mmCIF file of C-alpha atoms in Angstrom:
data_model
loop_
_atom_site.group_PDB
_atom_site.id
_atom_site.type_symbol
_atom_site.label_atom_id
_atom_site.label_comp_id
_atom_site.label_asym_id
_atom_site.label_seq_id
_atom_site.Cartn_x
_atom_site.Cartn_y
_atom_site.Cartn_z
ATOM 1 C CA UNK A 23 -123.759 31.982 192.099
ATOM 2 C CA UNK A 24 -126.333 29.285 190.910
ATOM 3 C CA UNK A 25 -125.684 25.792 191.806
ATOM 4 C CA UNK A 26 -126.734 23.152 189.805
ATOM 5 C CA UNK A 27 -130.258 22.356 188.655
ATOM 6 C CA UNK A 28 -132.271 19.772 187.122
ATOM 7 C CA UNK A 29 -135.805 19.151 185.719
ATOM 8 C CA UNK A 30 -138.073 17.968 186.163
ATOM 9 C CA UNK A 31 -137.525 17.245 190.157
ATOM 10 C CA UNK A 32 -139.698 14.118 189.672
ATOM 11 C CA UNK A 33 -140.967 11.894 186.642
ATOM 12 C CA UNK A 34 -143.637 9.351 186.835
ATOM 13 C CA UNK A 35 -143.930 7.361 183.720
ATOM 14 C CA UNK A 36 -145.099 4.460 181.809
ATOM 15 C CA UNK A 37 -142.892 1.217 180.426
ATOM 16 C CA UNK A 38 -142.358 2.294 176.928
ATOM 17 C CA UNK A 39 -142.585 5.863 177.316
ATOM 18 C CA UNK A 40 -139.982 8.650 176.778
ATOM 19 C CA UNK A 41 -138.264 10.686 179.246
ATOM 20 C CA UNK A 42 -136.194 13.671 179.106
ATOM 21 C CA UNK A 43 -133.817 14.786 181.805
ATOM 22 C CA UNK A 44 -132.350 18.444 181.747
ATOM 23 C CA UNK A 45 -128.881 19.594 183.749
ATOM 24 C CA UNK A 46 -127.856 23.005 183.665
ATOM 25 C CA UNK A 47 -124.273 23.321 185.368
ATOM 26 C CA UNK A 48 -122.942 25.982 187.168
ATOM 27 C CA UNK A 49 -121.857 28.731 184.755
ATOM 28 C CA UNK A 50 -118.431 28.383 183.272
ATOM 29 C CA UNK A 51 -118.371 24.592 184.356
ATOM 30 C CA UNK A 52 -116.642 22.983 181.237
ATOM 31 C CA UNK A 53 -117.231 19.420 182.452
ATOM 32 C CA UNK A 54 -120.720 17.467 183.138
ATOM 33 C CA UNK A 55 -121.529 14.201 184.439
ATOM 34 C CA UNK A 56 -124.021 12.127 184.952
ATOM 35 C CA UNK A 57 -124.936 9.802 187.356
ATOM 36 C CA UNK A 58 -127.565 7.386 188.921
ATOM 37 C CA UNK A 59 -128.603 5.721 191.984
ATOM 38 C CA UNK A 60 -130.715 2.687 191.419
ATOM 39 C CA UNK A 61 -132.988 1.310 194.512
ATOM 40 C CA UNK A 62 -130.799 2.710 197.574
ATOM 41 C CA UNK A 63 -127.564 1.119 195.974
ATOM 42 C CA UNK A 64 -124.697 3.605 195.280
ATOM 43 C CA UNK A 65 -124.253 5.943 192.906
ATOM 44 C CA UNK A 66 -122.658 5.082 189.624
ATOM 45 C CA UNK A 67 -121.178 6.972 186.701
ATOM 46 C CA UNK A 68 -123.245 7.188 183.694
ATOM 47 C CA UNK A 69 -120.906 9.672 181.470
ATOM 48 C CA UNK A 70 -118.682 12.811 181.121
ATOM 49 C CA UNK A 71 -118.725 15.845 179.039
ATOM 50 C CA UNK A 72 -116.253 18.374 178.285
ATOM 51 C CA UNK A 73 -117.998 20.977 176.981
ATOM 52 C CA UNK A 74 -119.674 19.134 173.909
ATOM 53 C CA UNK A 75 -117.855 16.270 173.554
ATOM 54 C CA UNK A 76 -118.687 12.894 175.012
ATOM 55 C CA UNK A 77 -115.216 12.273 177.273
ATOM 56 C CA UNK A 78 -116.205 8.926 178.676
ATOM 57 C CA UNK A 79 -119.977 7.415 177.806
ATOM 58 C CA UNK A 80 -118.592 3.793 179.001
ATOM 59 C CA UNK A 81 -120.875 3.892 182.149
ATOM 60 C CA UNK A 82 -124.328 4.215 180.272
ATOM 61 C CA UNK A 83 -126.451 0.832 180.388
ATOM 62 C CA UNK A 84 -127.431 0.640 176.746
ATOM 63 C CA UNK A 85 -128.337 2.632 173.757
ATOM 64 C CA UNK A 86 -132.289 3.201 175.599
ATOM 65 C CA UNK A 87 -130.285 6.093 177.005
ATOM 66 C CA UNK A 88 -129.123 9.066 175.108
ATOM 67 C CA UNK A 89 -127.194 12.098 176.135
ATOM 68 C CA UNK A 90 -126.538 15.124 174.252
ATOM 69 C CA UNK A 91 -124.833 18.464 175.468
ATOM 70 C CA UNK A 92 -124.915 21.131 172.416
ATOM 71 C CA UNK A 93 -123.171 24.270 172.692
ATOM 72 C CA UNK A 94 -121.472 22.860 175.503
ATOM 73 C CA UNK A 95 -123.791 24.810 178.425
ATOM 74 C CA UNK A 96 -126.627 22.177 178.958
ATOM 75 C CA UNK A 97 -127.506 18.620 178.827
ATOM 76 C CA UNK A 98 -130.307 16.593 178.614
ATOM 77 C CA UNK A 99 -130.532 12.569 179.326
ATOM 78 C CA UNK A 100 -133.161 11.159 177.565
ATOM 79 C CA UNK A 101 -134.504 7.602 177.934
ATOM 80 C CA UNK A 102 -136.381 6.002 175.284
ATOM 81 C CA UNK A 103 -138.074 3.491 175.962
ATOM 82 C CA UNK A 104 -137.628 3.568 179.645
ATOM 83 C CA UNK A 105 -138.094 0.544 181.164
ATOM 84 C CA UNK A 106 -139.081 -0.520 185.116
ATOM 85 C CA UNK A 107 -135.475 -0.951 186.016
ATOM 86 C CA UNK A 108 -134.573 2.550 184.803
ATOM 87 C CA UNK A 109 -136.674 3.822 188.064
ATOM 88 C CA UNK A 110 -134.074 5.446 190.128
ATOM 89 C CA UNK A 111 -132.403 9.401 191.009
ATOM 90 C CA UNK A 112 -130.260 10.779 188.225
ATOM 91 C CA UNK A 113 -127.678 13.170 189.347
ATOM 92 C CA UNK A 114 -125.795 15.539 187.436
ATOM 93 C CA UNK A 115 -122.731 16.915 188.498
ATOM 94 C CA UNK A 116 -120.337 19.891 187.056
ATOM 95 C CA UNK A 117 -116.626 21.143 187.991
ATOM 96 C CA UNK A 118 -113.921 23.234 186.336
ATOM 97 C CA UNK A 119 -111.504 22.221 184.620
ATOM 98 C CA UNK A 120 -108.060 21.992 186.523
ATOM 99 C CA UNK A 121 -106.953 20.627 189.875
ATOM 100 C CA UNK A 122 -108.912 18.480 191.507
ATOM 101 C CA UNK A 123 -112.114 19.361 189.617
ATOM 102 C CA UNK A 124 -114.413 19.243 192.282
ATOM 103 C CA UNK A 125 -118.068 18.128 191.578
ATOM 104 C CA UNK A 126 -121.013 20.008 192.438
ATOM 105 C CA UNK A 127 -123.958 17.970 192.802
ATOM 106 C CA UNK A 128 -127.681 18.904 191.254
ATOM 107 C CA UNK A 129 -130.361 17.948 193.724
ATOM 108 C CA UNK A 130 -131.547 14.891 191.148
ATOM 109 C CA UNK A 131 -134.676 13.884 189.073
ATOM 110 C CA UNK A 132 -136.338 10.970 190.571
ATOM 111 C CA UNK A 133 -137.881 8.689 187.788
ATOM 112 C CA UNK A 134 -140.522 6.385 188.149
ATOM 113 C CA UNK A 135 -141.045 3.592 185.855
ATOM 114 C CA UNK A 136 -144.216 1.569 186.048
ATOM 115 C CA UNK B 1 -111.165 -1.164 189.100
ATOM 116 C CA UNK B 2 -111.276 1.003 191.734
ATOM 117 C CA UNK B 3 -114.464 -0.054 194.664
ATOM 118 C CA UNK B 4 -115.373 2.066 197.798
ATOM 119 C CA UNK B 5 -116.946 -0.120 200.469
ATOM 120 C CA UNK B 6 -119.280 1.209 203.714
ATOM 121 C CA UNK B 7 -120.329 -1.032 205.809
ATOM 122 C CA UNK B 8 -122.229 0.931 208.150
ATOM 123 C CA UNK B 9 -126.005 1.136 206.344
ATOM 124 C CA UNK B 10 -127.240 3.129 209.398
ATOM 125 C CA UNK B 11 -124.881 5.368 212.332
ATOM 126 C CA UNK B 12 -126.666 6.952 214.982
ATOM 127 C CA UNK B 13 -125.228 9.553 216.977
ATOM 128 C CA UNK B 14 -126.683 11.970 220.542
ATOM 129 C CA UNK B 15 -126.020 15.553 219.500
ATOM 130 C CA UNK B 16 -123.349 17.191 220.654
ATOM 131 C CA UNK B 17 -121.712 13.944 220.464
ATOM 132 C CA UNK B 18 -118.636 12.471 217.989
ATOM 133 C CA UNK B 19 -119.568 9.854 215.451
ATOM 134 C CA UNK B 20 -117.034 7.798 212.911
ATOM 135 C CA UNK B 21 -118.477 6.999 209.507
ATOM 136 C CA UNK B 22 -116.265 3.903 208.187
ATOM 137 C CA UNK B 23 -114.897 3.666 204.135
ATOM 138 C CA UNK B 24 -112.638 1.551 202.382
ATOM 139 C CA UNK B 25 -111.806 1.110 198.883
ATOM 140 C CA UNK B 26 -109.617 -1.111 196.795
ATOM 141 C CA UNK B 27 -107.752 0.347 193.896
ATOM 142 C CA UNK B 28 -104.219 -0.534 192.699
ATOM 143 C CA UNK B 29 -103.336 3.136 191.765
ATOM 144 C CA UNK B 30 -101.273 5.435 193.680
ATOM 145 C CA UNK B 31 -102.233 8.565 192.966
ATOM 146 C CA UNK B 32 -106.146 9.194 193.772
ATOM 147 C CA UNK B 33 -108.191 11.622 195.657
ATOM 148 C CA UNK B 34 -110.888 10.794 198.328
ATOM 149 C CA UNK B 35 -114.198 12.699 199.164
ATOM 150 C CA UNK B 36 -116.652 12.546 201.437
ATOM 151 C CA UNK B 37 -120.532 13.906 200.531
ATOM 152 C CA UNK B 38 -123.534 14.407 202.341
ATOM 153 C CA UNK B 39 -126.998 14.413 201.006
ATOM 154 C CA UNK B 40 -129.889 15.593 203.760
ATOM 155 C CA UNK B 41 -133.236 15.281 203.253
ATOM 156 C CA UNK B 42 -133.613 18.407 200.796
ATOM 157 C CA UNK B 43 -131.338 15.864 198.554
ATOM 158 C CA UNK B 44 -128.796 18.645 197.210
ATOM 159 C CA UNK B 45 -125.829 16.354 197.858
ATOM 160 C CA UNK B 46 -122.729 18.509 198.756
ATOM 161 C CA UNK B 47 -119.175 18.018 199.074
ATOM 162 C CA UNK B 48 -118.077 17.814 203.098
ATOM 163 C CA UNK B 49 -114.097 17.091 202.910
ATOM 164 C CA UNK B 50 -111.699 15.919 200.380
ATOM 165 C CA UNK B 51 -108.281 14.289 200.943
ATOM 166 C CA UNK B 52 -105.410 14.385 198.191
ATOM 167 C CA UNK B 53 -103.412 10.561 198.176
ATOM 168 C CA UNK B 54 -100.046 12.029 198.358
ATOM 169 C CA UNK B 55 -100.905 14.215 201.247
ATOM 170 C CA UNK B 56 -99.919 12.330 204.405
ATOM 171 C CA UNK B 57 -101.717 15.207 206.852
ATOM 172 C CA UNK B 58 -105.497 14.487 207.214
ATOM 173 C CA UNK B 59 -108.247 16.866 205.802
ATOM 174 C CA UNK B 60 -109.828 18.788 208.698
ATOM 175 C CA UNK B 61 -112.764 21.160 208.012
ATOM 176 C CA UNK B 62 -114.577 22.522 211.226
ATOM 177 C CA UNK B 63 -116.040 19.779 212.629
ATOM 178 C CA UNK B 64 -115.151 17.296 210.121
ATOM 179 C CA UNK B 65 -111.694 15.422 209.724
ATOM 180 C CA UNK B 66 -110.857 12.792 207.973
ATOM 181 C CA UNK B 67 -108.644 9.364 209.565
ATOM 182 C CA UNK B 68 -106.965 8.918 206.345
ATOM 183 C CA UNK B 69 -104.701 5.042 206.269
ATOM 184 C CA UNK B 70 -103.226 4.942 202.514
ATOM 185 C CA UNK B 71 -101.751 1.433 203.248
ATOM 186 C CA UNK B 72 -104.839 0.010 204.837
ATOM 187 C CA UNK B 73 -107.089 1.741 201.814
ATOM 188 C CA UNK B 74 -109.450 3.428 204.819
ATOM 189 C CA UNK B 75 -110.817 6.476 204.607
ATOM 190 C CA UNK B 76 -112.940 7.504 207.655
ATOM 191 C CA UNK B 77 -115.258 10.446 208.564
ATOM 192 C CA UNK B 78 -115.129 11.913 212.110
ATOM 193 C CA UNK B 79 -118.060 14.367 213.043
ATOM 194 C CA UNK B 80 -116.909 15.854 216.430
ATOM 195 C CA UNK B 81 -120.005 18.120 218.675
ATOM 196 C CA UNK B 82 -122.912 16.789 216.216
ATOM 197 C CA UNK B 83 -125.477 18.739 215.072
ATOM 198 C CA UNK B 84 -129.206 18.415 214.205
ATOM 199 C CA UNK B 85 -128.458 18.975 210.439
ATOM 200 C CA UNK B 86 -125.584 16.977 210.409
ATOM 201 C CA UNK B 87 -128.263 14.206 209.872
ATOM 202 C CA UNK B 88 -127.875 13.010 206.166
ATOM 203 C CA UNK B 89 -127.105 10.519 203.749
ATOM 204 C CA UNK B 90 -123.325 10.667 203.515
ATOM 205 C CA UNK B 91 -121.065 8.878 200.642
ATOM 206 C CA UNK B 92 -117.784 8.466 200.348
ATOM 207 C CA UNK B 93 -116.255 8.806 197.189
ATOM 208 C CA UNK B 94 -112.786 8.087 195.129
ATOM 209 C CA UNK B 95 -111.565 9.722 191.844
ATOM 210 C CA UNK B 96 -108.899 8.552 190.026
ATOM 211 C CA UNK B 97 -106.267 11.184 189.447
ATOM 212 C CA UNK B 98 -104.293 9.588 186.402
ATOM 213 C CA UNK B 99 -107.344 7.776 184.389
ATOM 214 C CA UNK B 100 -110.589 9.909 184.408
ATOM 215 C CA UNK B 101 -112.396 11.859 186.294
ATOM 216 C CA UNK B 102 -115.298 10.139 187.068
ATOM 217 C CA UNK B 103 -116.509 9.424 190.976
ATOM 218 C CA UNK B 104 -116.776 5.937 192.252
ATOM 219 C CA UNK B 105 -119.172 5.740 195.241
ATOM 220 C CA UNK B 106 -119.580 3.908 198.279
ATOM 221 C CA UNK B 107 -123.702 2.510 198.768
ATOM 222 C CA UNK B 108 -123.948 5.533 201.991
ATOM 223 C CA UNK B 109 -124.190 5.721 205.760
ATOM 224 C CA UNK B 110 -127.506 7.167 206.701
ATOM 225 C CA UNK B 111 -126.517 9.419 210.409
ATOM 226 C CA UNK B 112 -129.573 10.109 212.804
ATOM 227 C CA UNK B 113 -128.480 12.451 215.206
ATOM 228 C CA UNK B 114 -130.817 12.554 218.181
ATOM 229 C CA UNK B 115 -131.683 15.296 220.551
#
């Protein structure tokens, strides 16, 4: 069974510029999260899917960032215009739904902002 | 809200050797569950162990167990006969199990296991 994956694996891009972050969860994974580790700090929730719908967006930063999940398989994270304290590793994430919903990690786009 | 402290930056460990990776977290819930990840230097992060709040019998896989103290909030890792790949970023995690389902993260432990 796949695991998760994300593209690109690394992004080096301008202040100002637009960036696009893809997850594809493991197959038949209703829920999807994202998540980001800024300059060797820890991890922190960005937002939640189930399926299409936007469970919990209360951990994005501002409206630069903009996540979308149609047809509920999925997502991309797009940041527009990044800026230099966007520079970090987005993770996505995707469990089942049900007990304990354990979350299976993607191995994380590392974005560059200069 | 909840917060997951570790306060070890950097463990080192000689292989073949046990090792204790320290968390704590602060939440005023009572039902939660705890998890511990590792990220090596490939970066796919993985799940190691998990530990249910209600469960009073700590999580043992293999080589990993967990020192679980509900009324101290401590969650600790214990890697017994250490291994060369064991060497890894490892986080400690907590999940709400009433009010979302989103992780909350420790900053990491970074383990160097030396030959």
């Amino acid at each position: 069974e796949a695991g998760v994956t994300q593209f690109p694996s690394h992004s080096v891009i301008e202040k100002g510029q637009t960036v696009t972050l893809r997850c594809d969860p493991i197959s038949g994974h209703d829920n999807l999260y994202w998540y980001r580790r800024v300059m060797g700090k820890e991890i922190k929730f960005l937002l939640h899917f189930v399926k299409e719908s936007k469970q919990d967006e209360s951990g994005m930063p501002n409206n630069r960032f903009l996540a979308e999940r149609t047809g509920g398989t999925y997502s991309t994270l797009k940041v527009q215009p990044a800026e230099l304290e966007d520079s970090g590793v987005y993770f996505c994430a995707s469990s089942q739904v049900g007990y304990l919903e354990t979350q299976y990690f993607g191995p994380g786009t590392r974005l560059l902002v200069l | 809200a909840q917060t997951v402290t570790q306060s070890q930056p950097e463990m080192s460990v000689q292989e073949a050797e046990t090792v204790t990776l320290s968390c704590t977290y602060d939440t005023s819930e009572s039902d939660y569950y705890l998890f511990w990840y590792k990220q090596p230097p490939s970066r796919q992060m993985i799940l190691v162990i998990r530990q249910e709040a209600y469960k009073q019998q700590n999580a043992t896989e293999n080589r990993f167990s967990v020192n679980f103290q509900k009324a101290a909030k401590s969650f600790s890792l214990k890697i017994s006969d250490s291994q060369l790949g064991d060497a890894a970023m490892y986080f400690c995690a907590y999940r709400s199990a009433t009010s979302g389902s989103r992780l909350t993260f420790g900053e990491g432990t970074q383990l160097t296991v030396n030959p």
